[in-house]
mmCIF file of C-alpha atoms and ligand atoms in Angstrom:
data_model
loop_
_atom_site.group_PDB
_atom_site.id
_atom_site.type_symbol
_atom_site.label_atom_id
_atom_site.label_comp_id
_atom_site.label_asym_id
_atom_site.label_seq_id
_atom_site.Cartn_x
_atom_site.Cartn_y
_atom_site.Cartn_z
ATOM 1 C CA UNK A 1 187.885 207.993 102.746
ATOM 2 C CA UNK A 2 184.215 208.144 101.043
ATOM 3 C CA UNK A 3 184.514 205.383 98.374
ATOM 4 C CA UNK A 4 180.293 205.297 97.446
ATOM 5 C CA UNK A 5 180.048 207.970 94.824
ATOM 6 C CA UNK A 6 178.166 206.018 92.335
ATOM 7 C CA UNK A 7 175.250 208.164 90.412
ATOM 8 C CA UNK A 8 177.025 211.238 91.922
ATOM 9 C CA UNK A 9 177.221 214.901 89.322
ATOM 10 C CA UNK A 10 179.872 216.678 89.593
ATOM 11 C CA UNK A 11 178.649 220.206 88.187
ATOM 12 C CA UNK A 12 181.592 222.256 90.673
ATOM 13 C CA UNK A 13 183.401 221.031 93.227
ATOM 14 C CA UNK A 14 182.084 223.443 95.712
ATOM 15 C CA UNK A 15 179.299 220.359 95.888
ATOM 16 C CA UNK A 16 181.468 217.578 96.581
ATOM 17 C CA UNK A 17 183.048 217.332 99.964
ATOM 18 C CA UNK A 18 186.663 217.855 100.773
ATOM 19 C CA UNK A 19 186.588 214.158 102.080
ATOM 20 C CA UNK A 20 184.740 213.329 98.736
ATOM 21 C CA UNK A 21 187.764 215.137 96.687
ATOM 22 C CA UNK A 22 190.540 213.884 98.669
ATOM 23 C CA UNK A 23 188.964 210.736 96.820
ATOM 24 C CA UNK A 24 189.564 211.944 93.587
ATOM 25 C CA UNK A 25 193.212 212.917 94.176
ATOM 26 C CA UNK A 26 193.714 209.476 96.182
ATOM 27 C CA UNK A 27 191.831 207.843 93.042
ATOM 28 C CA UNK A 28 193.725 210.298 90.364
ATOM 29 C CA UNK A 29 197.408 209.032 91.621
ATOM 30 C CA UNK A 30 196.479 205.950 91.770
ATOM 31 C CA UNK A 31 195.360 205.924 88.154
ATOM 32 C CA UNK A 32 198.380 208.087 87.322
ATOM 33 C CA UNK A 33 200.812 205.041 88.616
ATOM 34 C CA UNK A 34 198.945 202.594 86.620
ATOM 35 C CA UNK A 35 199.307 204.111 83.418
ATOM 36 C CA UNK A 36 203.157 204.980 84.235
ATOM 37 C CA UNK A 37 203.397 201.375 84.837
ATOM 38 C CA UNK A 38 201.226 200.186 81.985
ATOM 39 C CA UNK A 39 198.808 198.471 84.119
ATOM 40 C CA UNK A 40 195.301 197.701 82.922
ATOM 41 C CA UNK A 41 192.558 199.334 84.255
ATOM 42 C CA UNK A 42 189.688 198.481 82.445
ATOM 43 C CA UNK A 43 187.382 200.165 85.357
ATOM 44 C CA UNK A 44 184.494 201.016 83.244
ATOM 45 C CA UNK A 45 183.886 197.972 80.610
ATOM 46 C CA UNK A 46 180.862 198.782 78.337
ATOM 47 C CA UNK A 47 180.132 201.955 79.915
ATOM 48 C CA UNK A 48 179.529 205.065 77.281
ATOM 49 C CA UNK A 49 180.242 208.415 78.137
ATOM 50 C CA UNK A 50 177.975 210.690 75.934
ATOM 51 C CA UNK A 51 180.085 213.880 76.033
ATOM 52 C CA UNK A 52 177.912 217.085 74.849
ATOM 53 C CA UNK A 53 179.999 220.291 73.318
ATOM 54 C CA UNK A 54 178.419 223.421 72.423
ATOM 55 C CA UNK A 55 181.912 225.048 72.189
ATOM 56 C CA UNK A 56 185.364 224.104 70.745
ATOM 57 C CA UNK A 57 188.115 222.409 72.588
ATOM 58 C CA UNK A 58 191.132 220.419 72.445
ATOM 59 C CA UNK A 59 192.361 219.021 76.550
ATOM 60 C CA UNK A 60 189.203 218.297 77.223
ATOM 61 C CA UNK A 61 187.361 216.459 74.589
ATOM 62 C CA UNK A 62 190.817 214.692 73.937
ATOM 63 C CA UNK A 63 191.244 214.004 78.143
ATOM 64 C CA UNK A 64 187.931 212.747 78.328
ATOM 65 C CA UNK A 65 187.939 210.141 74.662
ATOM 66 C CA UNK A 66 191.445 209.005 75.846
ATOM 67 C CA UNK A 67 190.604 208.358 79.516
ATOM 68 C CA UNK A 68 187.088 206.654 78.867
ATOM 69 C CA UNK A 69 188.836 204.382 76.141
ATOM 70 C CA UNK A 70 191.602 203.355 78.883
ATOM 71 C CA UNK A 71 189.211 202.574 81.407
ATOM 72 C CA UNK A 72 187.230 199.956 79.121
ATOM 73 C CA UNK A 73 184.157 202.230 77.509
ATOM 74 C CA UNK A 74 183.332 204.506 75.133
ATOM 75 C CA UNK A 75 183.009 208.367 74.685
ATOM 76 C CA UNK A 76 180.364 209.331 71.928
ATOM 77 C CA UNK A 77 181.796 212.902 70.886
ATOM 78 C CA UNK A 78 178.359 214.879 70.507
ATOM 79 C CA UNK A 79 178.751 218.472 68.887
ATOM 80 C CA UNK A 80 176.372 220.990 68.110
ATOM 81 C CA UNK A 81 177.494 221.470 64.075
ATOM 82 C CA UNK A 82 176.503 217.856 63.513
ATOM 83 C CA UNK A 83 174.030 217.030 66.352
ATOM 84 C CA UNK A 84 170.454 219.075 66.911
ATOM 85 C CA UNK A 85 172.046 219.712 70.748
ATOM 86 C CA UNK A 86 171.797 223.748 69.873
ATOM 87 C CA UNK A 87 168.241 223.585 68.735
ATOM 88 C CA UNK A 88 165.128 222.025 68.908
ATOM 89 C CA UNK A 89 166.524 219.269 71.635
ATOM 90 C CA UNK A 90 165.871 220.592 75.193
ATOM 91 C CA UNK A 91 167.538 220.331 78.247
ATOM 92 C CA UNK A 92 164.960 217.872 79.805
ATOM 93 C CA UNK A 93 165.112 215.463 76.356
ATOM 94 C CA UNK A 94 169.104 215.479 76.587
ATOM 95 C CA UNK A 95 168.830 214.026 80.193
ATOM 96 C CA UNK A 96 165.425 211.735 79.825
ATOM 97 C CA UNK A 97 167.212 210.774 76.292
ATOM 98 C CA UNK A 98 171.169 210.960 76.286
ATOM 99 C CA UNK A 99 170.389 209.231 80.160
ATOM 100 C CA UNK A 100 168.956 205.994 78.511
ATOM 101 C CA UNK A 101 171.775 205.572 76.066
ATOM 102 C CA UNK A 102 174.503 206.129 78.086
ATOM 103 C CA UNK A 103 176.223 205.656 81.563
ATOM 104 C CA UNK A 104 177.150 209.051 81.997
ATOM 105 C CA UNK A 105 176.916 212.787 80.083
ATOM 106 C CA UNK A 106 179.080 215.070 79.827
ATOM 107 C CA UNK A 107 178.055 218.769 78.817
ATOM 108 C CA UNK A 108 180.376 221.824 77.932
ATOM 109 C CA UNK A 109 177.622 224.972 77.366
ATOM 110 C CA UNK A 110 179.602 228.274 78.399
ATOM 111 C CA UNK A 111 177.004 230.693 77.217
ATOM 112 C CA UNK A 112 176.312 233.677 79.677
ATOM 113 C CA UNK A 113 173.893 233.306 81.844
ATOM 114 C CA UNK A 114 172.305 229.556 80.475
ATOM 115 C CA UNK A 115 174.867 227.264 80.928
ATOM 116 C CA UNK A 116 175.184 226.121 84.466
ATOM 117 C CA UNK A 117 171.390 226.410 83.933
ATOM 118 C CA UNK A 118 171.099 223.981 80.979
ATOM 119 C CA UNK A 119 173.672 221.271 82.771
ATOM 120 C CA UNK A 120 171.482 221.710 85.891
ATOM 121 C CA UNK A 121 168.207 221.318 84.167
ATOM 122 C CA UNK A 122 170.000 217.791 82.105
ATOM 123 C CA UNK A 123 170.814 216.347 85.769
ATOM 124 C CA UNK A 124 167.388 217.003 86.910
ATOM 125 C CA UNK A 125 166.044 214.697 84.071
ATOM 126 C CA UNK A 126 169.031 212.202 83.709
ATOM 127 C CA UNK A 127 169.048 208.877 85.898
ATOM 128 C CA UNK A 128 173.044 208.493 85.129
ATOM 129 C CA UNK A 129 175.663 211.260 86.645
ATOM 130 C CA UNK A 130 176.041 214.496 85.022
ATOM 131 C CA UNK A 131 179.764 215.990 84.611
ATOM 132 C CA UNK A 132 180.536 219.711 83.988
ATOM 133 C CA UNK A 133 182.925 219.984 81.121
ATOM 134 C CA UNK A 134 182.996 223.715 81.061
ATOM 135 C CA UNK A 135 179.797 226.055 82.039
ATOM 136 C CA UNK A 136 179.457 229.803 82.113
ATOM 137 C CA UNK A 137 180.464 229.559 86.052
ATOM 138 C CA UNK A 138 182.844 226.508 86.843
ATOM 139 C CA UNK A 139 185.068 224.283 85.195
ATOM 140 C CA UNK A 140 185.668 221.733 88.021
ATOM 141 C CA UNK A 141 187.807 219.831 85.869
ATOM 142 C CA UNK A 142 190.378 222.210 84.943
ATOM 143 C CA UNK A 143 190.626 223.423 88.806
ATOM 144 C CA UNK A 144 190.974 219.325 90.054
ATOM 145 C CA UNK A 145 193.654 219.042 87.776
ATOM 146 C CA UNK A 146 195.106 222.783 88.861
ATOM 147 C CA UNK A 147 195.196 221.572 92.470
ATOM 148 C CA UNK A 148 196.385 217.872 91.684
ATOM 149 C CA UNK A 149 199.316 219.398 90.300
ATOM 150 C CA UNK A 150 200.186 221.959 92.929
ATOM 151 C CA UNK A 151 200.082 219.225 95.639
ATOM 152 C CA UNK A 152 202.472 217.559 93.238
ATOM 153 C CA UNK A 153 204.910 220.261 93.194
ATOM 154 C CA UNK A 154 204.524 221.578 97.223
ATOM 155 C CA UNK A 155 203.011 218.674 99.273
ATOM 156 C CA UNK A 156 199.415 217.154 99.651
ATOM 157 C CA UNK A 157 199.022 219.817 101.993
ATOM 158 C CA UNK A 158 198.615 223.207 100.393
ATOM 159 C CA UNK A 159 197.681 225.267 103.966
ATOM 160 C CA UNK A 160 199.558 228.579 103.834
ATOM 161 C CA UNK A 161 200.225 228.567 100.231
ATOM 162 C CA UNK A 162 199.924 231.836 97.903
ATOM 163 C CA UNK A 163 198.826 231.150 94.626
ATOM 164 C CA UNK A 164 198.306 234.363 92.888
ATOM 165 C CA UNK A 165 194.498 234.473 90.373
ATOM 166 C CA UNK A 166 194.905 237.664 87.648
ATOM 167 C CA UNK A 167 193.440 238.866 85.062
ATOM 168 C CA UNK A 168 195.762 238.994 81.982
ATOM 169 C CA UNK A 169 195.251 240.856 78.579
ATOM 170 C CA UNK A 170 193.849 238.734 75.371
ATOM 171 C CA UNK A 171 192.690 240.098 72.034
ATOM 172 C CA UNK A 172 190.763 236.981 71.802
ATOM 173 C CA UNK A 173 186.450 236.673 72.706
ATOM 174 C CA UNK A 174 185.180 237.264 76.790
ATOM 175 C CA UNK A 175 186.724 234.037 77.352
ATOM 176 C CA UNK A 176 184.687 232.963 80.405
ATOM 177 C CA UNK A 177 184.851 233.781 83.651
ATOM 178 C CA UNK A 178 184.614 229.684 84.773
ATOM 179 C CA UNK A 179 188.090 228.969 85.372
ATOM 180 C CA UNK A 180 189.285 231.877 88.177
ATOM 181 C CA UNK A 181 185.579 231.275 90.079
ATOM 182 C CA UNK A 182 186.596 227.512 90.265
ATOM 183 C CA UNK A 183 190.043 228.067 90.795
ATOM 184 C CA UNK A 184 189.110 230.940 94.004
ATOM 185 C CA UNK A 185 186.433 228.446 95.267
ATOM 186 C CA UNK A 186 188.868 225.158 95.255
ATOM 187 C CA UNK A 187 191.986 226.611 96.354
ATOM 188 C CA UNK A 188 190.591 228.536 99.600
ATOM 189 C CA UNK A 189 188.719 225.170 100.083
ATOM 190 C CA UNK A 190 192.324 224.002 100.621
ATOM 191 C CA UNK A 191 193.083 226.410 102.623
ATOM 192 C CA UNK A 192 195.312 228.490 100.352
ATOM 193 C CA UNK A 193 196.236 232.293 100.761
ATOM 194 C CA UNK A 194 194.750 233.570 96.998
ATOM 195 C CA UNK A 195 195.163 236.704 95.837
ATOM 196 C CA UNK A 196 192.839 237.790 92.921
ATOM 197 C CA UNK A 197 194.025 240.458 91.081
ATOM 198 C CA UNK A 198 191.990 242.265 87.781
ATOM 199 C CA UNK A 199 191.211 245.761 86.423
ATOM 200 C CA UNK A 200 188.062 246.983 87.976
ATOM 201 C CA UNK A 201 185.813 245.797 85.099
ATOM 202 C CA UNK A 202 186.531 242.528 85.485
ATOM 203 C CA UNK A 203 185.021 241.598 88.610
ATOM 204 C CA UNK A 204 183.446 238.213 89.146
ATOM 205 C CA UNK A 205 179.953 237.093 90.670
ATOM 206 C CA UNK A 206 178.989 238.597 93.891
ATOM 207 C CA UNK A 207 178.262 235.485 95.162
ATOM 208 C CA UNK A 208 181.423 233.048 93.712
ATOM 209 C CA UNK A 209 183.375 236.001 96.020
ATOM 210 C CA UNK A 210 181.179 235.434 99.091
ATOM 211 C CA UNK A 211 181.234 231.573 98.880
ATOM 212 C CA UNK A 212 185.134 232.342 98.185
ATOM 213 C CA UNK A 213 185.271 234.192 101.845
ATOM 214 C CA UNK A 214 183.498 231.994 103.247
ATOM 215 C CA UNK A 215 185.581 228.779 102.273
ATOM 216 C CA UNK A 216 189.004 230.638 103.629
ATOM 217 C CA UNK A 217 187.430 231.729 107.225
ATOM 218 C CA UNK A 218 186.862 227.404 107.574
ATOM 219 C CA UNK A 219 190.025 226.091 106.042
ATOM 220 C CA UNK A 220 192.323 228.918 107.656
ATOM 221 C CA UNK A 221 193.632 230.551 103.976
ATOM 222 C CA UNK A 222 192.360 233.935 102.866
ATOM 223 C CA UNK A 223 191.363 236.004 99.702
ATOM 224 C CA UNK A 224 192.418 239.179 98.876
ATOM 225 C CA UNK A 225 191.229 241.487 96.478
ATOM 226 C CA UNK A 226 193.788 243.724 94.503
ATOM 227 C CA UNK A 227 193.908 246.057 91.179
ATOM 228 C CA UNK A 228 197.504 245.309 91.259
ATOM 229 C CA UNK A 229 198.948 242.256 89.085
ATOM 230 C CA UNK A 230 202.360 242.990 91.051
ATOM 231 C CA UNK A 231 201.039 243.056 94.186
ATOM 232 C CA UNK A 232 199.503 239.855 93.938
ATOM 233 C CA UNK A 233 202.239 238.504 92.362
ATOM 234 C CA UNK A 234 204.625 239.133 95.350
ATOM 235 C CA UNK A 235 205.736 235.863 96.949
ATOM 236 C CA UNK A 236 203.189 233.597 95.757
ATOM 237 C CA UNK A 237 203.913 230.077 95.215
ATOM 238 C CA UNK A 238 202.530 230.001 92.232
ATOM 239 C CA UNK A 239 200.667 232.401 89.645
ATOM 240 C CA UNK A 240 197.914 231.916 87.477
ATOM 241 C CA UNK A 241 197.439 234.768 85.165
ATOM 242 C CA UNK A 242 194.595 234.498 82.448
ATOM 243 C CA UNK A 243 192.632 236.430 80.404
ATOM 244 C CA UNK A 244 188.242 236.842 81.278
ATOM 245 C CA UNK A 245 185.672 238.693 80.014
ATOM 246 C CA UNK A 246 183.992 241.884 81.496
ATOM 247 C CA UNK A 247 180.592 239.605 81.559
ATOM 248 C CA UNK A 248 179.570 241.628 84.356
ATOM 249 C CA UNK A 249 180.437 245.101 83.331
ATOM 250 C CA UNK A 250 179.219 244.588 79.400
ATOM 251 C CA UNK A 251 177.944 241.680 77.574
ATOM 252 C CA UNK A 252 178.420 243.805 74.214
ATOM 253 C CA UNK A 253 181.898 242.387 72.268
ATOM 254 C CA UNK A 254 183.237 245.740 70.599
ATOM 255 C CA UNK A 255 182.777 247.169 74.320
ATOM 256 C CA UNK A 256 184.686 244.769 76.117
ATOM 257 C CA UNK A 257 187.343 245.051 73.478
ATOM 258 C CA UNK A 258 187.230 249.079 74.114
ATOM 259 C CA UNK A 259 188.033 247.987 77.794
ATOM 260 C CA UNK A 260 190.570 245.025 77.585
ATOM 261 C CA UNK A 261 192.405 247.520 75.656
ATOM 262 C CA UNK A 262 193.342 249.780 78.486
ATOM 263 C CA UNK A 263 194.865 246.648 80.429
ATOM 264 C CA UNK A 264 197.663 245.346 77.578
ATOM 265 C CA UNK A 265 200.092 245.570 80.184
ATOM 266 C CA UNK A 266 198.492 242.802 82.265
ATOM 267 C CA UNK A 267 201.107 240.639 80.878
ATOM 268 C CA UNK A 268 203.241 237.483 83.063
ATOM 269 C CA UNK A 269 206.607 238.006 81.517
ATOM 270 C CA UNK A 270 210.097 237.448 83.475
ATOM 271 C CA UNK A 271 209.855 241.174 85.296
ATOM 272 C CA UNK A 272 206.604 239.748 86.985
ATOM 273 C CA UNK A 273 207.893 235.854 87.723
ATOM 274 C CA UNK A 274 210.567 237.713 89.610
ATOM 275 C CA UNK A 275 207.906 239.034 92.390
ATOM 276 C CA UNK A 276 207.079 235.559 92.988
ATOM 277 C CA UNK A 277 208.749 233.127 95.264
ATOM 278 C CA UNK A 278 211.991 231.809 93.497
ATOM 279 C CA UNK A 279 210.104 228.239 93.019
ATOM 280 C CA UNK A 280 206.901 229.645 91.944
ATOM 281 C CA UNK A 281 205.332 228.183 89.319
ATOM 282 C CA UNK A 282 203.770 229.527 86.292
ATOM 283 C CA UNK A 283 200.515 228.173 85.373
ATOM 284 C CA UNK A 284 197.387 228.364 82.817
ATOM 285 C CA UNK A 285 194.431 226.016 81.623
ATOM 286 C CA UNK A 286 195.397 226.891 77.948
ATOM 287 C CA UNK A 287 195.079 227.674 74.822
ATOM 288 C CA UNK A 288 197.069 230.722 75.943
ATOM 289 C CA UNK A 289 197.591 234.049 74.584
ATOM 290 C CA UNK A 290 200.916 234.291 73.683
ATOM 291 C CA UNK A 291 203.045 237.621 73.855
ATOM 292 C CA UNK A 292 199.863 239.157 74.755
ATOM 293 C CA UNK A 293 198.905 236.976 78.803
ATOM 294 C CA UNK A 294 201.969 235.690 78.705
ATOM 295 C CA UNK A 295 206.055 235.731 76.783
ATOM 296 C CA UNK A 296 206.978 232.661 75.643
ATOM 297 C CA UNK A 297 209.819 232.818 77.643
ATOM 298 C CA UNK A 298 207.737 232.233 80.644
ATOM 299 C CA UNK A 299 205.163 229.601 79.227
ATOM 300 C CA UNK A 300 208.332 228.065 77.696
ATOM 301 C CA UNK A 301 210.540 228.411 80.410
ATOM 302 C CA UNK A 302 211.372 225.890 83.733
ATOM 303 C CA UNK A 303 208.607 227.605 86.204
ATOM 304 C CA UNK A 304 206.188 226.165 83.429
ATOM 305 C CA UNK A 305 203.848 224.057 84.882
ATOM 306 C CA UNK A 306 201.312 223.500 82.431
ATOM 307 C CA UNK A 307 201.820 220.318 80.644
ATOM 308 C CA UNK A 308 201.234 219.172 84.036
ATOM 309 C CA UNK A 309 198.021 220.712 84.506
ATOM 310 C CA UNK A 310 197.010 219.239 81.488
ATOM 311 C CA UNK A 311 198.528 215.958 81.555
ATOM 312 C CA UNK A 312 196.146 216.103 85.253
ATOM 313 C CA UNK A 313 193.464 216.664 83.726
ATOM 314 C CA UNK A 314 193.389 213.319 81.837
ATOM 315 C CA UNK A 315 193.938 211.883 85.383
ATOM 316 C CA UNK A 316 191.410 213.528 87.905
ATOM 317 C CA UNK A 317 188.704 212.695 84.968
ATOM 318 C CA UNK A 318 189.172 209.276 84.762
ATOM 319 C CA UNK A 319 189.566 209.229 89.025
ATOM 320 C CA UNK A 320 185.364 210.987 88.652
ATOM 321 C CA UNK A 321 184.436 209.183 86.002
ATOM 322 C CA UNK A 322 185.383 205.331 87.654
ATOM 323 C CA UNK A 323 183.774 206.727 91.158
ATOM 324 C CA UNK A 324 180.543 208.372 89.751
ATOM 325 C CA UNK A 325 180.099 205.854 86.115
ATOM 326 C CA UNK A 326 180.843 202.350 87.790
ATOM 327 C CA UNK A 327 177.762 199.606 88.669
HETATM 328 N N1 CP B 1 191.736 223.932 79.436
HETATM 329 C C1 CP B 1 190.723 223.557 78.623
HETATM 330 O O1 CP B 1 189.585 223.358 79.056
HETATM 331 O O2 CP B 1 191.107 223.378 77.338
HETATM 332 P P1 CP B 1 190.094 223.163 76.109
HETATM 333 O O3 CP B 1 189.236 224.405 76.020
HETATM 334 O O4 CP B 1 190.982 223.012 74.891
HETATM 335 O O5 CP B 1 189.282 221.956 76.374
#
């Protein structure tokens, strides 16, 4: 077990080891029974988490506040309405800055093509650890908690499990393309069988697919490529149908809308569940679409898994932020 991760950033988990997360999810139950229990854990007394957000959200800024206040500290909630974060601060100030005042920062910056930069470029300049709330390519996070709960549900030991990735139709923005990267890159780490379905414009990065491949030949699982939403529905253990963007077909709005439109039938309703093992699961990092990714009768019904995953996420965050914040 690797119990030194003091100082450590956790930017995607493709960087930690799988010793290193097997921490977390040792560290994550164990926090998990102490709040079931009501136990104290007051693991991070006086430390301040400076948490950054240049977009909206609701699990995490609320996952991150709660868990920092029940491990002792503090989470400043920074935004970019009330804050000079989106302009005129730069990366390097954040880090040189933020990194005197606080123990740790926290940074959600999803826009194309400058977000993973801008958290890289804060870690380079910060002396306390950097955490990835949400970039433009990974939202470790989310994909900890994914995993947390699917070991709850089938066994610490995912090998040989089919968790199906897809594309689903949203009227909403290009919603990012963070969470099925992480979640391909995690879950063949664990040696899952993942099939990734979407409509040809929705590909993600060339190299997120290679490091994908390359994660499955050393853990044993696999990860195949489909058009199909069925197909890779067809006994998986569990599914995991959201909507992305067409970032790397068109950055332009009105044309990915022109696109997404073709696709409305990439729904998950109960015709779809039905391909899947009898105990699959349904799950999704919400906000969801509803009666457009998915029927409320299957984000409502009992293969529902996702108050779960976000319940988990509370959990894994406090697990990183006690190994990588503590003195
Ligand atoms: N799943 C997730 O990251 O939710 P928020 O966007 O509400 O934080």
């Amino acid at each position: 077990m690797q119990t030194d991760l003091r100082g450590r950033d956790l930017i995607t988990t493709q960087e930690w080891t799988l010793e290193e997360l097997e921490t977390v999810f040792d560290v994550a139950w164990d926090l998990k029974r102490r709040r079931a229990l009501g136990e104290p854990h007051a693991l991070l007394r006086d430390k301040v988490l400076a948490m950054l957000f240049f977009f909206t959200s609701t699990r995490t800024r609320t996952s991150f506040e709660a868990g920092m206040a029940q491990l002792g500290g503090h989470a400043m909630f920074i935004d970019s309405e009330t804050t000079q974060i989106a302009h005129g601060d730069t990366a390097k100030e954040i880090g040189e800055i933020v990194g005197r005042y606080a123990d740790g920062i926290a940074i959600r910056q999803c826009d194309w093509n400058f977000g993973n930069k801008y958290i890289r470029e804060v870690a380079k300049y910060s002396r306390v650890p950097v955490l990835n709330m949400q970039c433009d390519v990974y939202h470790p996070f989310q994909v900890l908690a994914d995993a947390m709960t699917l070991m709850e549900r089938f066994g610490r030991n995912l090998k040989g499990r089919k968790i199906a990735v897809s594309w689903a139709y949203a009227a909403s923005y290009q919603k990012p393309i963070s969470v099925p990267q992480s979640l391909i890159l995690l879950m063949t780490r664990l040696g899952m069988n993942v099939a990734l379905a979407h409509p040809p414009e929705y590909k993600l990065m060339p190299e997120i697919i290679a490091q994908a491949q390359e994660n499955a030949r050393k853990s044993g699982g696999s990860l195949e490529i489909t058009h199909d939403m069925d197909e890779a529905f067809k006994d998986a253990d569990a599914v995991y149908p959201k909507s992305w963007g067409a970032l790397l077909t068109t950055t332009d709005n009105a044309e990915s809308a022109r696109i997404g439109k073709q696709y409305t039938d990439w729904i998950c309703d109960a015709r779809r569940m039905a391909l899947a093992k009898e105990h699959a699961i349904y799950m999704h990092c919400l906000p969801a679409d509803r009666g457009l990714e998915v029927t409320d009768e299957v984000i409502d019904g009992p293969q529902s898994a996702v108050y779960d995953e976000a319940e988990n996420r509370l959990h894994v965050q406090k697990a990183v932020m006690a190994l990588t914040m503590r003195s």
